[in-house]
mmCIF file with all atom_site columns, C-alpha atoms in Angstrom:
data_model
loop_
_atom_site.group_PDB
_atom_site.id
_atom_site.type_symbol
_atom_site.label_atom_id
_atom_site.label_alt_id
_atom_site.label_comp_id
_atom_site.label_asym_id
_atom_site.label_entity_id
_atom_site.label_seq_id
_atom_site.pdbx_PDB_ins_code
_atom_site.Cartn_x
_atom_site.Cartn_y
_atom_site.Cartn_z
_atom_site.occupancy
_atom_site.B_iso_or_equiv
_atom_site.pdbx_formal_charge
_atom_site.auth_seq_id
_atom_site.auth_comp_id
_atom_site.auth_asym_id
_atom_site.auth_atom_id
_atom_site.pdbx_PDB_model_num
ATOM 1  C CA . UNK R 1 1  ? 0.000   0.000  0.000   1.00 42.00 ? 147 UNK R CA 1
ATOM 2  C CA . UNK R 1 2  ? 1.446   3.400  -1.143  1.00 43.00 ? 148 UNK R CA 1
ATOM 3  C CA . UNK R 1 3  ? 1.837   6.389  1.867   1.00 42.00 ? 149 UNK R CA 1
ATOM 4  C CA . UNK R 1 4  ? 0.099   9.143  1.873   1.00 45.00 ? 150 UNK R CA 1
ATOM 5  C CA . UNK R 1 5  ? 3.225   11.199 0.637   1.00 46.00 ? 151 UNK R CA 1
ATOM 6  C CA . UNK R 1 6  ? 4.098   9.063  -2.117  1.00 46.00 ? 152 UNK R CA 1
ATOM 7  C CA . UNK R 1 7  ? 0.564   9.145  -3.721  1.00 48.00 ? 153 UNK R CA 1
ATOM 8  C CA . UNK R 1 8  ? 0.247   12.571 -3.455  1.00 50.00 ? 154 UNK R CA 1
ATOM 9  C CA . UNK R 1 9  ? 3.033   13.164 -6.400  1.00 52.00 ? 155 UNK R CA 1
ATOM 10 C CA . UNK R 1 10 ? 0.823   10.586 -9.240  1.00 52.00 ? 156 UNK R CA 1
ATOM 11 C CA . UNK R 1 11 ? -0.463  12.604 -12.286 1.00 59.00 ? 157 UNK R CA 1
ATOM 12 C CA . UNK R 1 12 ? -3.832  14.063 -12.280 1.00 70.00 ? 158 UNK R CA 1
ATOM 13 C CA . UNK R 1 13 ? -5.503  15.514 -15.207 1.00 79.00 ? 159 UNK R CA 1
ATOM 14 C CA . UNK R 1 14 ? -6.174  19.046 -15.615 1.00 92.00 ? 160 UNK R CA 1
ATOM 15 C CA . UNK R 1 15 ? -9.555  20.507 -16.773 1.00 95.00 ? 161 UNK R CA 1
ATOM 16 C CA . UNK R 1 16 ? -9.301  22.147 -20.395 1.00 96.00 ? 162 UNK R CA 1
ATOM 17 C CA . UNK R 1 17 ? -12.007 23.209 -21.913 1.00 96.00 ? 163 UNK R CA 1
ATOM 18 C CA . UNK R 1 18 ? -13.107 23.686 -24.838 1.00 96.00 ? 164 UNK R CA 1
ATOM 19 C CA . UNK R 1 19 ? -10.617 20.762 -26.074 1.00 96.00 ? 165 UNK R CA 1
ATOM 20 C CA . UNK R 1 20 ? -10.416 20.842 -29.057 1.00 96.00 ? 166 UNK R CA 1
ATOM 21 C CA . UNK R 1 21 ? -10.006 24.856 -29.888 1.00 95.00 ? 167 UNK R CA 1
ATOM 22 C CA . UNK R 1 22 ? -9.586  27.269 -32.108 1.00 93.00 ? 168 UNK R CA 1
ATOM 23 C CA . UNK R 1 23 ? -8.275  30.295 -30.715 1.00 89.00 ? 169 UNK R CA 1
ATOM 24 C CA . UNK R 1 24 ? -9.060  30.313 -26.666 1.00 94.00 ? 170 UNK R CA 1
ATOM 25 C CA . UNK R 1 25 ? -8.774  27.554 -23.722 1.00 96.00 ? 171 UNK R CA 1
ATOM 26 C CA . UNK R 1 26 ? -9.608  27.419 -19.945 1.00 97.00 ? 172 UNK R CA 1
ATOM 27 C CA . UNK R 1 27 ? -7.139  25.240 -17.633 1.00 96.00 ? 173 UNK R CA 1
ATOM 28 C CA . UNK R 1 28 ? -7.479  24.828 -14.449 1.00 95.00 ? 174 UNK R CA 1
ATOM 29 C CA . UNK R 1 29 ? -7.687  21.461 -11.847 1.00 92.00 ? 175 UNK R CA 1
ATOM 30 C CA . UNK R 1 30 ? -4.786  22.080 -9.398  1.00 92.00 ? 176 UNK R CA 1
ATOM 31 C CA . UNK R 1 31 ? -4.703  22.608 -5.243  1.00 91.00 ? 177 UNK R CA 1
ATOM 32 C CA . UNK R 1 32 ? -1.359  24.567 -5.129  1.00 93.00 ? 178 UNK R CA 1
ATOM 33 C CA . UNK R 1 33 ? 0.942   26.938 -6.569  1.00 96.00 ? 179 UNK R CA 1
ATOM 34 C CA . UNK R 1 34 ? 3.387   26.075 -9.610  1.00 97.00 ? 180 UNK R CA 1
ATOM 35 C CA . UNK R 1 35 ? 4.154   26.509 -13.152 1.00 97.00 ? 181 UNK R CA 1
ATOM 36 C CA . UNK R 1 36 ? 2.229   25.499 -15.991 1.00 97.00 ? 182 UNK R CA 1
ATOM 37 C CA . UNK R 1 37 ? 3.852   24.656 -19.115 1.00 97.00 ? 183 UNK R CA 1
ATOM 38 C CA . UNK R 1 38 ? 3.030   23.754 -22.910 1.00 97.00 ? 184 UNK R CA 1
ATOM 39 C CA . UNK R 1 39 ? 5.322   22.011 -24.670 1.00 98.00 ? 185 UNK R CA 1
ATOM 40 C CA . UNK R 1 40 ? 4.693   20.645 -28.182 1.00 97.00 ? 186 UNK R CA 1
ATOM 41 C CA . UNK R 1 41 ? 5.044   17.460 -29.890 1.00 96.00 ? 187 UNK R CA 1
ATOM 42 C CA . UNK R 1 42 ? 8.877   17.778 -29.784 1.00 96.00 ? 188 UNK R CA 1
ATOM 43 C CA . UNK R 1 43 ? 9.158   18.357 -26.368 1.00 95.00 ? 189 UNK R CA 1
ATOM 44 C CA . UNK R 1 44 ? 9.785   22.237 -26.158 1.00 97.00 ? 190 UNK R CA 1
ATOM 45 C CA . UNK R 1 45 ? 7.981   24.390 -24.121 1.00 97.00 ? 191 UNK R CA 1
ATOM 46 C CA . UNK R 1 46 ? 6.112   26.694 -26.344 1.00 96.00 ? 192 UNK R CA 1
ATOM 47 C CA . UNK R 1 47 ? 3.734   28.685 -23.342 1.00 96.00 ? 193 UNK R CA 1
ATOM 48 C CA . UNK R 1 48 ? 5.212   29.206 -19.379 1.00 97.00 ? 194 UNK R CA 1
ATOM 49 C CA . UNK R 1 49 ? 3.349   30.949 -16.580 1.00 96.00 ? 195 UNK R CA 1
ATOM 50 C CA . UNK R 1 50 ? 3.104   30.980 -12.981 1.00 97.00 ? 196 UNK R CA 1
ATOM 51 C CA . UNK R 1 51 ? 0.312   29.331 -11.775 1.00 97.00 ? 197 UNK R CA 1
ATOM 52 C CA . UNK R 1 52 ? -1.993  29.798 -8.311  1.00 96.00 ? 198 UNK R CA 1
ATOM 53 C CA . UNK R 1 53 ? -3.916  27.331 -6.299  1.00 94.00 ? 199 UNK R CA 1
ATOM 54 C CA . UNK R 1 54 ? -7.456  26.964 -7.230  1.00 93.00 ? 200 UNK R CA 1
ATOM 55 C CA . UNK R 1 55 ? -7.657  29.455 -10.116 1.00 95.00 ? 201 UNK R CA 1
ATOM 56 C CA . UNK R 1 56 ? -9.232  29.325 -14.041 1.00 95.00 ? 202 UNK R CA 1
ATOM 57 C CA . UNK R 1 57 ? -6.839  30.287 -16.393 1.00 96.00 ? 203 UNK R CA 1
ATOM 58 C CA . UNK R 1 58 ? -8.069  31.675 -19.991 1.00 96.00 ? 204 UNK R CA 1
ATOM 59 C CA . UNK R 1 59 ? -5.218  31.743 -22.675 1.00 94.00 ? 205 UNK R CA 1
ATOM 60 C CA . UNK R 1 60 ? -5.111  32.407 -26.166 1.00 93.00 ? 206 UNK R CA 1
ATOM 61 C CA . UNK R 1 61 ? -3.873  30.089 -28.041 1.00 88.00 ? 207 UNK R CA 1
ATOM 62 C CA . UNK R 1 62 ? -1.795  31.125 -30.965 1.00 89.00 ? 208 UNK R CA 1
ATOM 63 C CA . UNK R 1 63 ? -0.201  28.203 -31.640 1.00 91.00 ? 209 UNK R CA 1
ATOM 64 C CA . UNK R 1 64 ? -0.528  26.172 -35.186 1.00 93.00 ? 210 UNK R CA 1
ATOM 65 C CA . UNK R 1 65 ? -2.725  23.465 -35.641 1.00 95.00 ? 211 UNK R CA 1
ATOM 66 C CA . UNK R 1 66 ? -1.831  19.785 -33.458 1.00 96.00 ? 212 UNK R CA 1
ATOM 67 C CA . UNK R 1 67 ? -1.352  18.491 -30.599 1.00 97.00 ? 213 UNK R CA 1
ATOM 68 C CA . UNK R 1 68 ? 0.178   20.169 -27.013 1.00 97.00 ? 214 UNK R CA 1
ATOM 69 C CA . UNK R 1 69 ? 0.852   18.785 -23.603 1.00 97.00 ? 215 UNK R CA 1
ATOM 70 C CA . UNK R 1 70 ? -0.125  20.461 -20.420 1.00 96.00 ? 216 UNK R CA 1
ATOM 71 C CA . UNK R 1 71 ? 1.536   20.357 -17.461 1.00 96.00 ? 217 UNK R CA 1
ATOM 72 C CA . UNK R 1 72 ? 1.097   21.785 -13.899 1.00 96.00 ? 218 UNK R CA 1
ATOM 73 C CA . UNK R 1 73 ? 3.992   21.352 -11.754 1.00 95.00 ? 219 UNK R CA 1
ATOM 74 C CA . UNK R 1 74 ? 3.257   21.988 -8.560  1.00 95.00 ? 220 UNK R CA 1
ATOM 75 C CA . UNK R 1 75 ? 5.135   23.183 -5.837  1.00 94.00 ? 221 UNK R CA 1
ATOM 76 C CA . UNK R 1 76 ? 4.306   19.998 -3.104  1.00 92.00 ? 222 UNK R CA 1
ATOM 77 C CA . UNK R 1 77 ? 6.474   17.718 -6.065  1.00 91.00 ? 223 UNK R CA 1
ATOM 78 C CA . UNK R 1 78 ? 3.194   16.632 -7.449  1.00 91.00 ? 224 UNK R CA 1
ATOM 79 C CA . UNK R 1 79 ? 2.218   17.447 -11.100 1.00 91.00 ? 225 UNK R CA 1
ATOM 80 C CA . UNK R 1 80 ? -0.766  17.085 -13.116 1.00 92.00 ? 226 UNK R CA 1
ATOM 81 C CA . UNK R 1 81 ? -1.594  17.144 -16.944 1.00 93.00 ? 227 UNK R CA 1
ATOM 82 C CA . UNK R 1 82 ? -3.819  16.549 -20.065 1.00 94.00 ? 228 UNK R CA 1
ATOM 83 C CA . UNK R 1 83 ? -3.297  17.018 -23.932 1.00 96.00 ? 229 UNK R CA 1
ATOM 84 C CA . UNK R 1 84 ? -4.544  20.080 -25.449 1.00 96.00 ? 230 UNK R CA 1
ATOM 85 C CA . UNK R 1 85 ? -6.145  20.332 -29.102 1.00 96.00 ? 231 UNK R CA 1
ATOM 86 C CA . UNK R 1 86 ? -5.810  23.051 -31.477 1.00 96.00 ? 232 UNK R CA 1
ATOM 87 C CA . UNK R 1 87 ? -7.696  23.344 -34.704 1.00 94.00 ? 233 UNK R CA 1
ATOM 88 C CA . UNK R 1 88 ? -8.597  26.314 -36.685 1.00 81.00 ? 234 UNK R CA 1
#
């Protein structure tokens, strides 16, 4: 049986919304501060910001068409994250 500590670092998915999209997204989902990062299929962060506990984000997405990763790296060591859509 896993401690408490250890199971508090698995991924979680994040909320995004409206996935796919065209121009705008919502994230949100985590309990603590961190950074949130999109990286594309090649691995490289295309979109960083400082994140807060419990808050919507609304970003624009100007990004080409395909497929992004999401990830909210929080600052308890745990991370969560979800794949993001974009078509125009």
């Amino acid at each position: 049986k896993e401690s408490s500590a250890a199971s508090d670092v698995y991924k979680r998915q994040l909320l995004i919304s409206p996935n796919p999209t065209s121009s705008q997204v919502q994230i949100s989902g985590w309990d603590k501060d961190g950074i949130l990062n999109i990286t594309n299929q090649s691995g490289q962060i295309i979109h960083s910001i400082a994140i807060k506990a419990n808050t919507i984000y609304s970003l624009k997405m100007n990004f080409p068409i395909g497929i992004y990763f999401v990830k909210a790296s929080l600052l308890n060591g745990s991370y969560q994250s979800g794949k993001l859509i974009i078509n125009k």
